[in-house]
Amino acid sequence: MQLGTFNLEVVSAGYFPLDGGSVFGLIPKPIWNNYIEADAQNRIRMALNCLLIQTADKNILVDCGLGDKFGPKQRDIFKLSTEPSLKDALSPYCKPEEIDYLLLTHLHFDHAGGVSRYNAAGRLELCFPRAKVVVQKKEWEAACHPSERNKGSYPADNVAPLDEAGCLQLIEGDYTFMPGIELIFTGGHSAGHQLIKVTSKGKSAVYSGDLMPTSHHLRLPFITAFDIEPEETLKVKKKILAQAADEGWLLIFKHDPEYEAGYIVQVRRGDKLEYILKPAKIQ
Ligand SMILES: [Zn+2]
């Protein structure tokens, strides 16, 4: 879709199943199961929607999915199917070597795994060899020194090649990446989680990363169990949803297999504010 002077495309890096309990945090299964089906092992289907932003002369990719650096055990646990591949999804628009910038919401494996792969000689190489990779400094530090709790989310083979290639641009806090593209620091989900906001000619679209991984997470208490500061997530989510409803922002959902994007309507039920999705397609 055209958003003012930008062309936006959702490019899929495939799907993966994830434990439903971890996706909905404190919400009991009898509640979330009203909205979403789980398989026999309690896993739900998660999309890996990445965003391509094209300007007149730049290709900017937001997040890059799981990649394919998995051994047989992880493939089995996650029942990985990365079809269609991100490379295939990008092919109508550009080649991987034509990506100028990779903006990462954060460095968890399902957002940053696609930065690198093992070549035939067993050496790590970058999947977007020309891209400058933009990430929050706090996130980089968390990924380089993960705790016992979150080290499964930050595999070393995602982080190390970025450091060696010298392609990193570390930023701190809210940051204007270029006129019309802002990176908004949220924290909450991870130490340096950020949103990507694109604005042109009075219209805005926000890639919400894992602040609201699916449209189900528009419900305020629906916050993943991965979040390191869930109260912070709640605070930022309320602020972003109120702005999105007031200013007509298009929200793009990384992990929603049904609704890739939509506009937000605020409704009041008694003393409670609720947010409802008006689904939209980016095409
Ligand atoms: Zn995620």
Short mmCIF file of C-alpha atoms and ligand atoms in Angstrom, two decimals:
data_model
loop_
_atom_site.label_atom_id
_atom_site.label_comp_id
_atom_site.label_asym_id
_atom_site.label_seq_id
_atom_site.Cartn_x
_atom_site.Cartn_y
_atom_site.Cartn_z
CA MET A 1 0.00 0.00 0.00
CA GLN A 2 1.04 3.57 -0.53
CA LEU A 3 1.28 5.61 2.68
CA GLY A 4 1.99 9.11 1.43
CA THR A 5 5.45 8.93 -0.13
CA PHE A 6 6.25 5.46 1.30
CA ASN A 7 5.36 2.09 -0.13
CA LEU A 8 4.56 -0.43 2.64
CA GLU A 9 4.34 -4.19 2.16
CA VAL A 10 3.85 -6.94 4.74
CA VAL A 11 6.32 -9.68 3.81
CA SER A 12 5.83 -13.03 5.52
CA ALA A 13 8.74 -14.98 6.97
CA GLY A 14 6.35 -17.92 7.53
CA TYR A 15 4.62 -19.22 10.65
CA PHE A 16 5.54 -21.06 13.81
CA PRO A 17 3.62 -22.63 16.69
CA LEU A 18 4.17 -21.27 20.18
CA ASP A 19 2.82 -22.28 23.58
CA GLY A 20 -0.51 -20.47 23.97
CA GLY A 21 -0.01 -19.91 27.70
CA SER A 22 3.23 -18.02 27.05
CA VAL A 23 1.57 -15.85 24.41
CA PHE A 24 -1.23 -14.72 26.75
CA GLY A 25 0.64 -14.52 30.07
CA LEU A 26 -1.72 -14.32 33.05
CA ILE A 27 -4.87 -14.91 31.01
CA PRO A 28 -6.30 -18.40 31.77
CA LYS A 29 -6.76 -20.77 28.85
CA PRO A 30 -10.59 -20.96 29.20
CA ILE A 31 -10.60 -17.24 28.32
CA TRP A 32 -8.02 -17.05 25.49
CA ASN A 33 -9.25 -20.34 24.06
CA ASN A 34 -12.56 -18.59 23.29
CA TYR A 35 -10.72 -16.57 20.66
CA ILE A 36 -7.97 -18.84 19.40
CA GLU A 37 -7.52 -22.60 18.83
CA ALA A 38 -4.67 -24.53 20.41
CA ASP A 39 -3.23 -27.85 19.18
CA ALA A 40 -2.93 -31.02 21.33
CA GLN A 41 0.30 -29.64 22.84
CA ASN A 42 -1.31 -26.29 23.65
CA ARG A 43 0.46 -24.44 20.86
CA ILE A 44 -1.11 -21.72 18.73
CA ARG A 45 -0.21 -20.59 15.22
CA MET A 46 1.92 -17.46 15.09
CA ALA A 47 2.63 -15.47 11.94
CA LEU A 48 5.99 -13.87 11.21
CA ASN A 49 4.86 -10.70 9.44
CA CYS A 50 7.78 -8.44 8.58
CA LEU A 51 7.38 -4.99 7.05
CA LEU A 52 9.09 -3.63 3.95
CA ILE A 53 9.21 0.18 3.72
CA GLN A 54 10.28 1.55 0.34
CA THR A 55 11.24 5.16 -0.23
CA ALA A 56 12.22 6.58 -3.64
CA ASP A 57 15.71 5.12 -3.28
CA LYS A 58 15.89 2.98 -0.13
CA ASN A 59 14.61 -0.45 0.92
CA ILE A 60 14.05 -0.71 4.67
CA LEU A 61 13.08 -4.01 6.27
CA VAL A 62 11.51 -4.19 9.74
CA ASP A 63 12.26 -7.48 11.57
CA CYS A 64 13.34 -10.63 9.75
CA GLY A 65 11.68 -13.68 11.35
CA LEU A 66 13.22 -16.89 12.64
CA GLY A 67 15.75 -17.60 9.90
CA ASP A 68 16.81 -21.22 9.43
CA LYS A 69 19.71 -21.78 11.85
CA PHE A 70 17.90 -24.55 13.72
CA GLY A 71 18.96 -28.04 14.63
CA PRO A 72 16.61 -31.07 14.49
CA LYS A 73 15.54 -30.76 18.17
CA GLN A 74 14.38 -27.13 17.83
CA ARG A 75 12.75 -27.92 14.48
CA ASP A 76 10.71 -30.60 16.20
CA ILE A 77 9.74 -28.48 19.24
CA PHE A 78 8.69 -25.55 17.10
CA LYS A 79 7.44 -27.68 14.15
CA LEU A 80 9.14 -25.07 12.04
CA SER A 81 7.71 -24.23 8.69
CA THR A 82 9.19 -21.07 7.28
CA GLU A 83 7.28 -21.32 3.99
CA PRO A 84 6.99 -18.94 2.30
CA SER A 85 10.55 -17.84 2.96
CA LEU A 86 11.24 -14.18 3.60
CA LYS A 87 13.43 -14.11 0.49
CA ASP A 88 10.49 -15.35 -1.62
CA ALA A 89 8.14 -12.85 0.01
CA LEU A 90 10.56 -10.00 -0.75
CA SER A 91 11.20 -11.07 -4.34
CA PRO A 92 8.44 -8.98 -6.02
CA TYR A 93 10.00 -5.87 -4.47
CA CYS A 94 13.75 -6.32 -4.03
CA LYS A 95 16.56 -8.81 -3.47
CA PRO A 96 18.03 -9.38 0.02
CA GLU A 97 21.24 -7.64 -1.08
CA GLU A 98 19.20 -4.55 -1.97
CA ILE A 99 18.00 -4.03 1.61
CA ASP A 100 19.69 -0.84 2.85
CA TYR A 101 18.49 -0.90 6.45
CA LEU A 102 17.16 -3.53 8.81
CA LEU A 103 15.23 -2.02 11.73
CA LEU A 104 14.77 -4.53 14.54
CA THR A 105 12.03 -4.08 17.15
CA HIS A 106 14.18 -6.24 19.43
CA LEU A 107 16.59 -9.18 19.23
CA HIS A 108 14.42 -12.15 20.29
CA PHE A 109 14.95 -15.16 18.02
CA ASP A 110 11.62 -14.80 16.18
CA HIS A 111 12.41 -11.19 15.19
CA ALA A 112 16.16 -11.27 14.56
CA GLY A 113 16.90 -14.92 13.67
CA GLY A 114 16.77 -14.11 9.96
CA VAL A 115 19.79 -11.77 10.12
CA SER A 116 22.22 -14.61 9.44
CA ARG A 117 22.52 -18.18 8.16
CA TYR A 118 25.16 -20.88 7.92
CA ASN A 119 26.73 -21.15 4.46
CA ALA A 120 27.83 -24.42 2.80
CA ALA A 121 31.19 -24.18 4.58
CA GLY A 122 29.40 -23.97 7.95
CA ARG A 123 30.32 -20.32 8.49
CA LEU A 124 27.83 -17.67 9.55
CA GLU A 125 26.99 -15.07 6.92
CA LEU A 126 24.59 -12.15 6.86
CA CYS A 127 21.32 -12.62 4.94
CA PHE A 128 21.15 -8.88 4.12
CA PRO A 129 24.81 -8.19 3.42
CA ARG A 130 24.52 -4.45 2.67
CA ALA A 131 22.06 -3.59 5.41
CA LYS A 132 22.87 -1.35 8.33
CA VAL A 133 21.11 -2.93 11.34
CA VAL A 134 19.43 -0.47 13.70
CA VAL A 135 18.61 -1.60 17.23
CA GLN A 136 18.37 -0.08 20.71
CA LYS A 137 21.64 -0.12 22.67
CA LYS A 138 19.85 -1.56 25.74
CA GLU A 139 18.54 -4.42 23.61
CA TRP A 140 21.98 -5.14 22.20
CA GLU A 141 23.44 -5.29 25.72
CA ALA A 142 20.64 -7.61 26.91
CA ALA A 143 21.19 -9.93 23.93
CA CYS A 144 24.96 -10.02 24.49
CA HIS A 145 24.54 -10.76 28.23
CA PRO A 146 21.25 -12.67 28.55
CA SER A 147 20.04 -13.89 31.94
CA GLU A 148 19.30 -17.51 32.79
CA ARG A 149 15.61 -16.68 32.22
CA ASN A 150 15.85 -15.20 28.75
CA LYS A 151 18.93 -16.73 27.15
CA GLY A 152 16.73 -19.07 25.08
CA SER A 153 15.34 -15.94 23.38
CA TYR A 154 18.79 -14.60 22.42
CA PRO A 155 20.78 -17.29 20.55
CA ALA A 156 24.43 -16.26 20.25
CA ASP A 157 24.53 -17.00 16.50
CA ASN A 158 22.10 -14.13 15.90
CA VAL A 159 24.16 -11.62 17.79
CA ALA A 160 27.78 -12.52 17.02
CA PRO A 161 27.73 -12.02 13.21
CA LEU A 162 26.28 -8.52 13.58
CA ASP A 163 29.10 -7.50 15.87
CA GLU A 164 31.77 -8.98 13.62
CA ALA A 165 30.38 -7.39 10.44
CA GLY A 166 30.40 -3.89 11.94
CA CYS A 167 26.93 -3.21 10.52
CA LEU A 168 25.25 -2.19 13.79
CA GLN A 169 23.80 1.20 14.51
CA LEU A 170 22.93 1.37 18.21
CA ILE A 171 20.43 4.02 19.26
CA GLU A 172 19.15 5.18 22.63
CA GLY A 173 15.50 6.07 23.27
CA ASP A 174 13.08 7.60 20.76
CA TYR A 175 14.88 8.25 17.49
CA THR A 176 14.04 9.88 14.16
CA PHE A 177 15.55 7.42 11.72
CA MET A 178 14.70 9.59 8.70
CA PRO A 179 11.97 12.15 8.03
CA GLY A 180 8.72 10.18 8.39
CA ILE A 181 10.21 7.13 10.13
CA GLU A 182 10.42 7.19 13.92
CA LEU A 183 11.61 4.50 16.28
CA ILE A 184 9.67 4.63 19.56
CA PHE A 185 11.32 3.09 22.62
CA THR A 186 8.88 1.01 24.69
CA GLY A 187 10.90 -1.43 26.83
CA GLY A 188 8.43 -3.69 28.70
CA HIS A 189 8.58 -6.76 26.48
CA SER A 190 12.39 -6.72 26.42
CA ALA A 191 15.09 -4.33 27.64
CA GLY A 192 15.15 -2.30 24.44
CA HIS A 193 11.95 -3.13 22.57
CA GLN A 194 10.88 -0.42 20.09
CA LEU A 195 8.03 0.31 17.69
CA ILE A 196 8.46 1.59 14.14
CA LYS A 197 6.15 4.47 13.14
CA VAL A 198 5.86 5.60 9.53
CA THR A 199 4.14 8.94 8.83
CA SER A 200 3.54 10.71 5.54
CA LYS A 201 0.96 13.20 4.26
CA GLY A 202 -1.06 13.07 7.48
CA LYS A 203 -1.26 9.26 7.70
CA SER A 204 0.59 6.98 10.13
CA ALA A 205 1.23 3.24 10.37
CA VAL A 206 2.83 1.60 13.40
CA TYR A 207 4.53 -1.79 13.42
CA SER A 208 3.76 -2.88 16.96
CA GLY A 209 6.33 -5.69 17.38
CA ASP A 210 5.62 -7.62 20.56
CA LEU A 211 3.90 -4.73 22.36
CA MET A 212 0.75 -6.14 20.70
CA PRO A 213 1.89 -9.29 18.87
CA THR A 214 -1.67 -10.16 17.73
CA SER A 215 -4.97 -8.33 17.54
CA HIS A 216 -6.07 -10.31 20.64
CA HIS A 217 -3.50 -8.30 22.57
CA LEU A 218 -5.58 -5.15 22.05
CA ARG A 219 -7.23 -6.33 25.30
CA LEU A 220 -5.24 -4.51 27.95
CA PRO A 221 -4.44 -7.47 30.30
CA PHE A 222 -3.34 -9.72 27.40
CA ILE A 223 0.45 -9.43 27.79
CA THR A 224 2.89 -12.22 26.96
CA ALA A 225 4.72 -14.22 29.65
CA PHE A 226 7.98 -13.26 27.91
CA ASP A 227 7.62 -9.61 28.94
CA ILE A 228 10.28 -8.64 31.46
CA GLU A 229 8.33 -5.61 32.72
CA PRO A 230 4.65 -6.31 32.04
CA GLU A 231 3.43 -3.24 33.95
CA GLU A 232 5.58 -1.08 31.64
CA THR A 233 4.08 -2.89 28.62
CA LEU A 234 0.60 -2.09 29.96
CA LYS A 235 1.45 1.60 30.44
CA VAL A 236 2.89 1.99 26.94
CA LYS A 237 0.11 -0.09 25.35
CA LYS A 238 -2.57 2.20 26.84
CA LYS A 239 -0.77 5.27 25.53
CA ILE A 240 -0.20 3.84 22.02
CA LEU A 241 -3.78 2.52 21.72
CA ALA A 242 -5.27 5.86 22.78
CA GLN A 243 -3.11 7.67 20.20
CA ALA A 244 -3.85 5.07 17.50
CA ALA A 245 -7.61 5.44 18.06
CA ASP A 246 -7.48 9.28 18.24
CA GLU A 247 -5.22 9.82 15.27
CA GLY A 248 -6.37 6.97 13.00
CA TRP A 249 -3.08 5.05 12.96
CA LEU A 250 -2.89 1.75 11.11
CA LEU A 251 -1.48 -0.90 13.48
CA ILE A 252 0.50 -3.78 11.94
CA PHE A 253 0.62 -7.08 13.88
CA LYS A 254 3.78 -9.17 13.72
CA HIS A 255 2.33 -12.48 14.92
CA ASP A 256 -1.37 -12.44 13.96
CA PRO A 257 -2.06 -15.17 11.38
CA GLU A 258 -5.53 -13.78 10.65
CA TYR A 259 -5.27 -9.98 10.76
CA GLU A 260 -2.02 -8.45 9.57
CA ALA A 261 -3.19 -4.88 10.30
CA GLY A 262 -6.12 -2.72 11.28
CA TYR A 263 -7.44 0.57 12.63
CA ILE A 264 -8.47 0.94 16.26
CA VAL A 265 -11.82 2.04 17.66
CA GLN A 266 -12.07 3.02 21.33
CA VAL A 267 -15.27 2.07 23.15
CA ARG A 268 -16.27 2.69 26.76
CA ARG A 269 -18.04 -0.10 28.64
CA GLY A 270 -19.01 1.20 32.08
CA ASP A 271 -15.78 2.54 33.57
CA LYS A 272 -13.62 0.44 31.24
CA LEU A 273 -12.03 1.49 27.97
CA GLU A 274 -11.80 -1.19 25.30
CA TYR A 275 -10.19 -1.19 21.89
CA ILE A 276 -11.74 -2.91 18.89
CA LEU A 277 -10.06 -3.76 15.59
CA LYS A 278 -11.28 -2.66 12.19
CA PRO A 279 -9.20 -5.06 10.08
CA ALA A 280 -7.32 -3.71 7.06
CA LYS A 281 -5.05 -5.22 4.41
CA ILE A 282 -1.72 -3.80 3.36
CA GLN A 283 -1.78 -4.27 -0.38
ZN ZN B 1 7.86 -12.15 18.81
#
